[in-house]
XYZ file of C-alpha atoms in Angstrom:
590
model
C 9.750 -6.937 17.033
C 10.824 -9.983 14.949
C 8.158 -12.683 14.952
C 9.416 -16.156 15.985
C 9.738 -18.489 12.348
C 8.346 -21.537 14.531
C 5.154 -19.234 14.912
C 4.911 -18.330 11.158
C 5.121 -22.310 10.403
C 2.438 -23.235 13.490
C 0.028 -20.514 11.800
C 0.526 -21.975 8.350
C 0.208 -25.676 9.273
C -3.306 -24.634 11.677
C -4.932 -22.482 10.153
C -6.921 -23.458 7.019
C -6.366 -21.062 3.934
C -9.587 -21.698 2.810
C -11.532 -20.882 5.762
C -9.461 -17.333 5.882
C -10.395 -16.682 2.057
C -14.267 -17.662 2.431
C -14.223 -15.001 4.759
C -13.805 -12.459 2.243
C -15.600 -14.207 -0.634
C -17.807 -17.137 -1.522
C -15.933 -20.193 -3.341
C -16.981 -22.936 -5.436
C -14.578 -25.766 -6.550
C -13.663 -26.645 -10.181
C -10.950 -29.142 -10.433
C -8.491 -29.329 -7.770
C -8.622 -24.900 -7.643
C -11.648 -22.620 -6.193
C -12.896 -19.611 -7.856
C -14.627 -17.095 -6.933
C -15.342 -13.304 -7.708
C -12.188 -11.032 -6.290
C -12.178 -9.893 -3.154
C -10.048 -6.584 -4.094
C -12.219 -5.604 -7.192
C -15.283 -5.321 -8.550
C -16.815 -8.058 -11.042
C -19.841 -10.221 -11.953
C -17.673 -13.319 -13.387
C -15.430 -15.116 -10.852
C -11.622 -14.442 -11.733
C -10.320 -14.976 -8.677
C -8.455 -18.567 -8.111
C -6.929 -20.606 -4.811
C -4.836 -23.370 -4.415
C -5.337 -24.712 -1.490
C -2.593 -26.905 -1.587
C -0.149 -24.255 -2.068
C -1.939 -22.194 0.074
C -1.866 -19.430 -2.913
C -4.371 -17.434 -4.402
C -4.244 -15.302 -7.912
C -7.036 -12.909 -9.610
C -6.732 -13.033 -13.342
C -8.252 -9.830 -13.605
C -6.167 -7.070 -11.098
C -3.484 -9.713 -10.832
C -3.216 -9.376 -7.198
C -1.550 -12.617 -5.830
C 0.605 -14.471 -3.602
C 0.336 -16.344 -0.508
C -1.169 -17.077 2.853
C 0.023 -13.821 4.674
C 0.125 -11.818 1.429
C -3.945 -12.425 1.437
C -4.469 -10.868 4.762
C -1.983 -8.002 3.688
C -3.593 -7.182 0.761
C -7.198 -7.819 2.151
C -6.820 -5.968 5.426
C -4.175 -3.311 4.495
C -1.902 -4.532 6.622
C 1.950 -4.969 7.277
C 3.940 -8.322 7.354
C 4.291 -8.971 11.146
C 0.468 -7.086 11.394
C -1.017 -9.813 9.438
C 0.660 -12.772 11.470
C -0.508 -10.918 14.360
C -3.445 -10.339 13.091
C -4.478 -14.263 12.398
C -2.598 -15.146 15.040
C -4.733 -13.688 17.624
C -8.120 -14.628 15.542
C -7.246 -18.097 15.683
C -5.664 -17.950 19.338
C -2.039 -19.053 18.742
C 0.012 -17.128 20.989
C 3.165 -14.992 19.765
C 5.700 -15.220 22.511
C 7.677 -11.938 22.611
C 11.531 -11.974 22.461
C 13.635 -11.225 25.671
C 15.189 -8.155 26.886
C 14.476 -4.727 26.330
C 12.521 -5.828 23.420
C 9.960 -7.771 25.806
C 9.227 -4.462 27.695
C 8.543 -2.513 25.139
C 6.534 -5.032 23.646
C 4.744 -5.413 26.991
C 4.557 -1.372 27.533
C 2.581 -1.463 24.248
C -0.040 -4.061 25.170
C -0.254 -2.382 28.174
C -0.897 1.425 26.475
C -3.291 -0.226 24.386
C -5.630 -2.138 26.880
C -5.559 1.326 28.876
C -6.649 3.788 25.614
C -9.816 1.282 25.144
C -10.925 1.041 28.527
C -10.466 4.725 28.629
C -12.367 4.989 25.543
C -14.983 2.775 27.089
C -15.457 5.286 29.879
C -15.402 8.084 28.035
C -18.198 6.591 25.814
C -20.337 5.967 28.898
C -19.768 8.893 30.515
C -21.152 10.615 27.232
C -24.214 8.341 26.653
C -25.493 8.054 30.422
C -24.350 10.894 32.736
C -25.999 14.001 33.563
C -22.788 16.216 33.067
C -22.339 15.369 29.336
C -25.701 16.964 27.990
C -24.212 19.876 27.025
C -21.701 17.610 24.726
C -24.514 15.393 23.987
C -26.699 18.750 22.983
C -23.572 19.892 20.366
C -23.962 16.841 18.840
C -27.558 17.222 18.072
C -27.385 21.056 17.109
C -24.531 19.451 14.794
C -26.966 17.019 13.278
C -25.119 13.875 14.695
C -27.164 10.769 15.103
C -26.738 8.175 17.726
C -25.980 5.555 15.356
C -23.163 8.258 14.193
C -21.981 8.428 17.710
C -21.850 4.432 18.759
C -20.017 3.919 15.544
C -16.962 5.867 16.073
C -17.301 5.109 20.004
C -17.563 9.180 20.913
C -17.232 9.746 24.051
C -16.640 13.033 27.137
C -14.065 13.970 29.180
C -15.410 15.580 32.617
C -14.873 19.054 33.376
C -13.399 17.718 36.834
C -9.117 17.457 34.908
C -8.597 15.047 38.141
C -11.015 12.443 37.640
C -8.917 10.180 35.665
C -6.220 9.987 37.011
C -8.298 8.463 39.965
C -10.311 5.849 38.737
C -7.209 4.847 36.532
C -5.013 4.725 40.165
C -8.141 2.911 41.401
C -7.467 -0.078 38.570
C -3.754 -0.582 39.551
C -2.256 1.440 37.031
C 1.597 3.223 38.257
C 2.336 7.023 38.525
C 5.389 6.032 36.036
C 2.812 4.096 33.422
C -0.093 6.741 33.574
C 2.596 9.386 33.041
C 3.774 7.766 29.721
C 0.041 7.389 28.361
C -0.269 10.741 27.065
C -3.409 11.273 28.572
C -1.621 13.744 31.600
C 0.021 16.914 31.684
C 3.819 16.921 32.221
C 3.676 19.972 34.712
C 0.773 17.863 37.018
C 0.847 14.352 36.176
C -2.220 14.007 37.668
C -4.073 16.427 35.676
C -5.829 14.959 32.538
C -4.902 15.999 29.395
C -8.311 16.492 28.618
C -11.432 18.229 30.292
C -14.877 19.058 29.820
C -14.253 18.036 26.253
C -16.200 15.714 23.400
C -13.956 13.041 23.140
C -12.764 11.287 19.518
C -11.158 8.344 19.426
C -8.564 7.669 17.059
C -8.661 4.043 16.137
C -5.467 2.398 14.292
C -6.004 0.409 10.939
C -6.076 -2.622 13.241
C -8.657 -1.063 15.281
C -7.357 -0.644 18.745
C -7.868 3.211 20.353
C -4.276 4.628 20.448
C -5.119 8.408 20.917
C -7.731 11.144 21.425
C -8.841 14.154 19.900
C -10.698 16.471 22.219
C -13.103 19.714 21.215
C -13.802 21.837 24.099
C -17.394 22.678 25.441
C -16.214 25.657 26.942
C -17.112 29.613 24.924
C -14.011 30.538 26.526
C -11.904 31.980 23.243
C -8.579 31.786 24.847
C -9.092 28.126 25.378
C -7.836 25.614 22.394
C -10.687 24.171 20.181
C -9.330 21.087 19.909
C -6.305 18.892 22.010
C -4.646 16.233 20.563
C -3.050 13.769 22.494
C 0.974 13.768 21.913
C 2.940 11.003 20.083
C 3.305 7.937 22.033
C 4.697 4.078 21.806
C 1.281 3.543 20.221
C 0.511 6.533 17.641
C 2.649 8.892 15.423
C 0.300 11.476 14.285
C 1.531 11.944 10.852
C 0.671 8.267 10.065
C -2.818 8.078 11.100
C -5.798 9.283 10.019
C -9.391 9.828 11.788
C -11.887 7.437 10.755
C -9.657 5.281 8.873
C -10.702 2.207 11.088
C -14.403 2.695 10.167
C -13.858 3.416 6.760
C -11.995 0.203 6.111
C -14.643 -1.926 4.570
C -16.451 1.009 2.797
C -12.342 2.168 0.563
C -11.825 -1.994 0.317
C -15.444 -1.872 -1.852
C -14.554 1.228 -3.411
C -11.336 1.772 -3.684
C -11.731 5.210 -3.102
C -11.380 7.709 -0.277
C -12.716 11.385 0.783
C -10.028 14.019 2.865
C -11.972 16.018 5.011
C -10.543 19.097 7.518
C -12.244 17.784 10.655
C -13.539 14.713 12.581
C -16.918 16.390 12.749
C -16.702 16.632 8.930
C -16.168 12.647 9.045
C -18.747 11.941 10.962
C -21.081 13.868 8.859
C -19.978 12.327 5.729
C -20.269 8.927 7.236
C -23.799 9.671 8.133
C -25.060 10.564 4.908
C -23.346 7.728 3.540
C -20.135 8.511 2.398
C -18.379 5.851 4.364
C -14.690 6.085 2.884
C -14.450 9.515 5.120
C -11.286 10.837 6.935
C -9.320 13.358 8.300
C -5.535 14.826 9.463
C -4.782 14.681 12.823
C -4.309 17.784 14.095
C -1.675 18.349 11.425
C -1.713 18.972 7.758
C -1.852 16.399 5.629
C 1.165 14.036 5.024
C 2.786 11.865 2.724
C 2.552 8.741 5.599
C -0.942 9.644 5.391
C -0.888 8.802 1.776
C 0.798 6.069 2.121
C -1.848 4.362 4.653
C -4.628 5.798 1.948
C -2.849 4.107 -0.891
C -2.878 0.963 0.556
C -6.660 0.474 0.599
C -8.017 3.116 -2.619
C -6.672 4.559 -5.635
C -8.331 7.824 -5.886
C -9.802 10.195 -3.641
C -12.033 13.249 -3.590
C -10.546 16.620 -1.122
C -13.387 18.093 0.694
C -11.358 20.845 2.677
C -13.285 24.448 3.813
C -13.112 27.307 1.163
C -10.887 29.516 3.416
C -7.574 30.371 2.482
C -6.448 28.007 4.859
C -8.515 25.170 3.203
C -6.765 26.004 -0.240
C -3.300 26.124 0.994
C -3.893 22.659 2.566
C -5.955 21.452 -0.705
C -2.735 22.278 -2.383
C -0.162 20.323 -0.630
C -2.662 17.447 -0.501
C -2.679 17.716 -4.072
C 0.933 17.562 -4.703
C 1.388 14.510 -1.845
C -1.324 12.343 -3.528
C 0.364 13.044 -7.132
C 3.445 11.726 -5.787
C 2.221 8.854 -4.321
C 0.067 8.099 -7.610
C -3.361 8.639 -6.047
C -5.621 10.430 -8.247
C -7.300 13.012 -7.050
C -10.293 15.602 -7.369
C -11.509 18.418 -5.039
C -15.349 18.978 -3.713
C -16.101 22.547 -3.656
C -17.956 23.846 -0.850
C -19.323 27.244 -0.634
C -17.870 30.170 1.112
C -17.725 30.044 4.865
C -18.839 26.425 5.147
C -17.609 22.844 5.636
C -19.464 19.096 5.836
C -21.257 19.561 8.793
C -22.415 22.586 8.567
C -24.154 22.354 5.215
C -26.035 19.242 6.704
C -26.947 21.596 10.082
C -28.034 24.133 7.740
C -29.637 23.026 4.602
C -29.924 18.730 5.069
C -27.899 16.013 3.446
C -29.284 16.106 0.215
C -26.994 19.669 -0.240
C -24.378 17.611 0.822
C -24.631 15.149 -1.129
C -25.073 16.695 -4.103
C -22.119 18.696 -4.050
C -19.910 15.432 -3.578
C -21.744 13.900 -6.824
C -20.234 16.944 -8.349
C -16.174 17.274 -8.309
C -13.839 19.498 -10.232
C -10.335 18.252 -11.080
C -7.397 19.451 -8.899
C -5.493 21.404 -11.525
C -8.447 23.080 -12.539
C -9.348 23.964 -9.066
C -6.359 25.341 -8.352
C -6.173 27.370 -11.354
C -9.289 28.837 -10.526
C -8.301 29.736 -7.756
C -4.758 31.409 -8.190
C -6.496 32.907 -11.109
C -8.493 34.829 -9.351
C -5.775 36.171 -6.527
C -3.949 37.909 -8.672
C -4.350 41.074 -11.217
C -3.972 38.529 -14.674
C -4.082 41.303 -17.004
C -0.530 42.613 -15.633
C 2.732 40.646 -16.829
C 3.542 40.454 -13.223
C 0.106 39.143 -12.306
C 0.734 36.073 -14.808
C 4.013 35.478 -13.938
C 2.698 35.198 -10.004
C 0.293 32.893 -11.172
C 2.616 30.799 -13.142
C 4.977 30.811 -10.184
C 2.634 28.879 -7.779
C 1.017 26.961 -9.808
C 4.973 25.548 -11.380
C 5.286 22.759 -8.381
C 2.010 21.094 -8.481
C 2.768 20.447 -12.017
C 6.352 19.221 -12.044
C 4.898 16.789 -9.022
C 2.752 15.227 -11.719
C 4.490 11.851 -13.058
C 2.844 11.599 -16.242
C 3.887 13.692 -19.053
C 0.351 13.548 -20.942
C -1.256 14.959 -17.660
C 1.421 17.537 -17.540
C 1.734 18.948 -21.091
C -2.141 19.362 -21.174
C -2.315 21.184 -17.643
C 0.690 23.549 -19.211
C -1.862 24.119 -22.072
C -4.649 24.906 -19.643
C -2.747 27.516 -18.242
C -1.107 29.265 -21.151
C -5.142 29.210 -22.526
C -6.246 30.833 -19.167
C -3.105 33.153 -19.094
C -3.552 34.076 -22.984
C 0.121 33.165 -23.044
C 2.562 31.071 -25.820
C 2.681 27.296 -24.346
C 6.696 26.822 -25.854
C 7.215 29.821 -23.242
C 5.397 28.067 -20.416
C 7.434 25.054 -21.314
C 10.619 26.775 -21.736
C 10.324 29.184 -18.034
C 8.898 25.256 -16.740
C 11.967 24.139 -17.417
C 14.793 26.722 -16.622
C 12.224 26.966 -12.919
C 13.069 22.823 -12.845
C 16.701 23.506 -13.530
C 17.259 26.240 -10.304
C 15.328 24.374 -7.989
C 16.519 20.964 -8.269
C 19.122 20.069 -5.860
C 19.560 16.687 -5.942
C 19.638 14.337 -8.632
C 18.516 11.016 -7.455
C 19.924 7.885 -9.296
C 17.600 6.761 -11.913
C 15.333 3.170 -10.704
C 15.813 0.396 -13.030
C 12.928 0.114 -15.304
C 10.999 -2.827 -14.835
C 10.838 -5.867 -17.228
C 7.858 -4.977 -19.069
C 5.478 -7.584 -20.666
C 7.674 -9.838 -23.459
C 7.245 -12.675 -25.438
C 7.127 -16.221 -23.750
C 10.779 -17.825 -24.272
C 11.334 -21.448 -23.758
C 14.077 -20.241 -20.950
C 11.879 -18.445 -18.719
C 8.752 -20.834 -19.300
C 11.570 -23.359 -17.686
C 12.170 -21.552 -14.982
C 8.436 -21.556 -14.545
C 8.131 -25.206 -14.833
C 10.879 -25.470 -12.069
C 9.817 -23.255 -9.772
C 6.703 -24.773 -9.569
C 7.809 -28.129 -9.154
C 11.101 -27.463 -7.206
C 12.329 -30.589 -6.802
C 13.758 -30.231 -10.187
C 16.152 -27.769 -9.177
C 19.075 -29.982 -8.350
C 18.893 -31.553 -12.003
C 18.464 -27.863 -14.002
C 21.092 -26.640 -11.700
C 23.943 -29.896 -13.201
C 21.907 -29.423 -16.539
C 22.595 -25.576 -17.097
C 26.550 -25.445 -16.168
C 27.556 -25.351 -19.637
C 25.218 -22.715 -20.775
C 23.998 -19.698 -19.528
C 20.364 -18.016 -19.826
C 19.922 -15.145 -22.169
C 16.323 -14.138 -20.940
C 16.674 -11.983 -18.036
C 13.577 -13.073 -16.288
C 14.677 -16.310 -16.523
C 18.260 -15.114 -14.678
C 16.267 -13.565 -11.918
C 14.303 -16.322 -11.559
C 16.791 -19.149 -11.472
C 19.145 -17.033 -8.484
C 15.604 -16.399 -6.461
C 15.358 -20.134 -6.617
C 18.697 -21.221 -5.592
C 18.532 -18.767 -3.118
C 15.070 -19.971 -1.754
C 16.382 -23.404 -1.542
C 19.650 -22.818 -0.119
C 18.134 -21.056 2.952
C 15.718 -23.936 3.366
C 13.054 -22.410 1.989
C 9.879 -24.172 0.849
C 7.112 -22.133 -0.506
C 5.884 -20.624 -3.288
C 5.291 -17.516 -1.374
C 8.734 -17.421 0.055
C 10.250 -17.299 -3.418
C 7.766 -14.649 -4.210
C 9.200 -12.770 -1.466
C 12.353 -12.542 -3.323
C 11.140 -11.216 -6.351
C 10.839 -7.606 -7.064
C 9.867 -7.592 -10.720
C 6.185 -8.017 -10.995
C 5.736 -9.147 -14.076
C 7.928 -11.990 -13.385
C 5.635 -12.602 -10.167
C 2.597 -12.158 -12.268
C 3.327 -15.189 -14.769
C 4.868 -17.385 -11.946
C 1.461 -16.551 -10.298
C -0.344 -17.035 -13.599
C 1.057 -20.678 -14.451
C 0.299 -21.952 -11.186
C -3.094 -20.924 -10.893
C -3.777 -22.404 -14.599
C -2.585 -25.454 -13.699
C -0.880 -26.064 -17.009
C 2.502 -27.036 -15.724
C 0.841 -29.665 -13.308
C 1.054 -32.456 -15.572
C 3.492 -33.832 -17.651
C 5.641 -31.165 -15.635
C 8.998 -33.637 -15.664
C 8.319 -34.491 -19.499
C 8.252 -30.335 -19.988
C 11.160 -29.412 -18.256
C 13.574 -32.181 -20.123
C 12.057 -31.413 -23.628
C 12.658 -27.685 -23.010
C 16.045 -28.092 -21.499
C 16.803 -30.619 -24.984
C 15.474 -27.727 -27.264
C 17.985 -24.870 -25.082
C 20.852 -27.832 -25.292
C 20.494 -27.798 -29.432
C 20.518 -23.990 -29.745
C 23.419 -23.889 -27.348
C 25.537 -26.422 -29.368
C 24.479 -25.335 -32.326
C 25.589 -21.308 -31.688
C 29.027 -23.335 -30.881
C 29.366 -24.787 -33.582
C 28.457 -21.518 -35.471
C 30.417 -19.916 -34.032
C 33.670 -22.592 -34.778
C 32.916 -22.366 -38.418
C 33.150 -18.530 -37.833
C 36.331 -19.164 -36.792
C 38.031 -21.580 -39.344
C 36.386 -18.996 -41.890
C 39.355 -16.657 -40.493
C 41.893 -18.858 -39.780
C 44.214 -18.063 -42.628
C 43.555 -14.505 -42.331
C 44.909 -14.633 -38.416
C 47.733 -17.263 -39.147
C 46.096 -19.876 -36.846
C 48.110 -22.793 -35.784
C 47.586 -26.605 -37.377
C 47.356 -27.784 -34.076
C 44.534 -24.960 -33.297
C 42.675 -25.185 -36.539
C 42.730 -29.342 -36.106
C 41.199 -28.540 -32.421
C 38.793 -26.930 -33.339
C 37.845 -29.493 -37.036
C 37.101 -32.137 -34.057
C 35.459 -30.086 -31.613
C 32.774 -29.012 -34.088
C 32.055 -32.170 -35.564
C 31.921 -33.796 -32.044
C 29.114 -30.840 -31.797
C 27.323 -31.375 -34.957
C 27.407 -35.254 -34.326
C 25.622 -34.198 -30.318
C 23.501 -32.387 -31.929
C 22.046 -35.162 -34.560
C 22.268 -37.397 -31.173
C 19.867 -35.256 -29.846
C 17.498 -34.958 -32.213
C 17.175 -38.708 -32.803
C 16.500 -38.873 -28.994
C 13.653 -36.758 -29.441
């Protein structure tokens, strides 16, 4: 749902930018900027810079920057219209909701959500306080969950009675029509709940509202499912989510780092002994939405699946998802038969913990692995091995990384590494189907030119624009950055447009974000900014007359050779000493 602009503008002008970013780290004022140590990484010396003017911030050491609602994106991991919302309803400026069907979806959404947390709640009580649940509150203990465990991630128990809810939900108002789009009831009985006699889990968005459940049956009954997951709703997609990301949002923001587990017990157990970046698939295997949510809070990540054949099928696709989406990644092994929780039920944390402090690398994980499933001393055996192990590697983006896994395997295989190459790449050849356009490469890191450091002095002080704008029409830029630049301006400004962080918005390259970023937060344009911008557009005026008048005296140089007029030749006599005269004009100026 689109977000009103007059709402954007009321949050900008209310709020105060520098009350949002002392929440996140302390500041001390030097000059007319605050520093102080980054938010997003670790360090001991302060590298981190607002303007609170601008409302803009910029860390000179990961080079995260931008502006008011870029800070809450990149601090809480959240989307554009989530982080408007976000500050919006911590500062208590309401966000009316457009018309239409729009407006009741909206309002079936607020609804959902303020009926999975007070079923949460209940759940949660149920658990803690009635008689019924101490045979869910006795798993927990034989499982080695503590109380402090449980209140943290809000568990909670469904009765055995599949009626109940339905009840004390009809009790509190709520329609047949509403309860019957929750998710929580079965389509053939509507009043039957989804969920019975089961310990319930909370799944918690990354804004930290309840949107589903996750239920493990008390019952011994085999042919009943272990677990129930609610279905897909207004509120939750499954493949998006992960358990425990909500609690583990402050633990992968300090470390940047997070650990896959199979199961929600497994979470909880790795939580307890300290390992707070824990979580888990829902119900599913592990996908590359799940990644994506992952990537935006940690950069690496440690796979702590069981050792079952099952565990090292989904270890593998993890593996190939995370290399794709340019997390790096290592694996935890476990021992036969086991997973988290049950090494702390059986032999105490320390186990645990001690086989987390000890990872292997993917590649060589899995090599170990297919290794020893097949008969290696047999061609065939070799080639099997080479087979599965083929699109892990051609996931991996990096060539280094690739070329020295190849060797890896032809030195496990006892095989010629040209020959691995050469099957690598007839194997790439059949399986490719489509050939996707190559991306653009972006502008890496070049020298300083005086036509982008205008652009930079412009942008900054934007009020210029109208003057480089009649200044430049009888030259064009040769810097590229400074092209891309100078159309994201005039852009900016002709749709009204008045921040910095708007023009940001329209820039893709990050480098060229970067340096605006980096120039504004040194303050070296600040002064003298006017004096700057006409001395640089005076030193791009000479070289563009000049490289005229070259290029006239290029051209009389041939002019016998290509039988040019006395009329033309004459033309062009006055034109370049009209040039050459500008040019000494110029210089005297200066």
């Amino acid at each position: 749902m689109r977000i009103p602009e007059s709402v954007i503008e009321e949050i900008q002008e209310k709020v105060d930018f520098l009350e949002i970013v002392g929440e996140y780290t302390s500041l001390s004022r030097k000059g007319g900027r605050y520093w102080g140590c980054c938010p997003f990484h670790n360090e001991k010396t302060p590298s981190f810079s607002v303007i609170p003017d601008r409302n803009m911030y910029y860390c000179f050491g990961c080079h995260k920057g931008g502006g008011f609602f870029q800070f809450i994106m990149d601090v809480e991991s959240l989307t554009f219209p989530e982080a408007v919302r976000f500050i919006a309803e911590k500062k208590g400026i309401a966000i009316p909701e457009d018309t239409g069907q729009t407006e009741d979806f909206s309002s079936l959404k607020g609804a959902m959500k303020e009926l999975y947390n007070r079923v949460s709640g209940s759940f949660h009580y149920i658990l803690m306080n009635n008689p019924k649940a101490a045979g869910a509150r006795q798993y927990l203990a034989n499982r080695g969950i503590h109380e402090e465990t449980i209140e943290k991630f809000q568990l909670g128990y469904a009765p055995a009675d599949s009626f109940w809810l339905h009840g004390f939900l009809k009790s509190r108002n709520y329609s047949d029509q509403f309860l019957l789009e929750s998710g929580l009831f079965t389509r053939k009985n509507p009043r039957r709940c989804l969920f019975s006699d089961r310990l319930m889990f909370p799944v918690y968005s990354n804004q930290g509202d309840v949107v589903a459940f996750s239920g493990r049956t008390m019952k011994e009954d085999v042919k009943t499912p272990k677990y129930i997951n609610s279905p897909e709703t207004v509120l939750y997609k499954k493949s998006d989510l992960l358990y425990g990301i909500w609690q583990s949002r402050e633990g992968l923001r300090r470390s940047k780092e997070f650990y896959l587990c199979e199961g929600n017990v497994d979470v909880l157990a790795l939580h307890q002994v300290g390992i707070d970046t824990a979580v888990a698939p829902l119900g599913t295997a592990f996908t590359e939405g799940q990644a994506k949510l992952l990537k935006r809070y940690s950069s690496r990540g440690y796979v702590i699946f069981d050792s079952d054949a099952a565990g090292i099928a989904a270890t593998y696709k993890a593996a190939m998802i995370t290399e794709r989406m340019g997390l790096q990644l290592q694996v935890v092994k476990l021992p036969e038969k086991s997973d988290p929780a049950e090494i702390i039920e059986k032999e105490g944390p320390e186990t645990l913990k001690k086989l987390v402090r000890s990872p292997v690398q993917v590649f060589e994980f899995l090599l170990d692995f297919t290794m020893a499933s097949h008969n290696t001393r047999t061609p065939e055996g070799k080639e099997q091995v080479v087979k599965e192990l083929f699109p892990y590697i051609e996931s991996i983006a990096s060539e280094i990384k690739k070329d020295a896994c190849l060797g890896m395997l032809a030195e496990m295989l006892g095989v010629n590494n040209k020959a691995l190459v050469v099957e690598m790449s007839r194997h790439t050849n059949s399986s490719r189907r489509n050939v996707k356009e190559k991306a653009p490469e972006p502008i890496q890191n070049q020298k300083m030119t005086d036509e982008f450091f205008l652009l930079l002095v412009v942008a900054l002080n934007r009020d210029f624009f109208p003057y480089l704008k009649e200044s430049v029409s009888g030259f064009d830029f040769h810097d590229r950055r400074a092209i891309i630049l100078y159309e994201a301006l005039n852009d900016s400004i002709e749709s009204n447009e008045s921040s910095t962080e708007q023009l940001l918005s329209r820039i893709e390259d990050e480098s060229i974000r970067r340096d605006l970023l980096e120039k504004m937060s040194t303050g070296e344009i600040d002064e003298n900014a006017e004096v700057l911008m006409q001395d640089i557009l005076q030193l791009i005026r000479v070289r563009h007359l000049k490289n005229r008048s070259l290029e006239i005296s290029r051209l009389l140089n041939r002019a016998e050779k290509e039988n040019m007029s006395w009329d033309m030749i004459n033309e062009l006599i006055n034109e370049k000493k009209s040039l050459d005269q500008e040019i000494v004009d110029l210089k005297v100026r200066d």
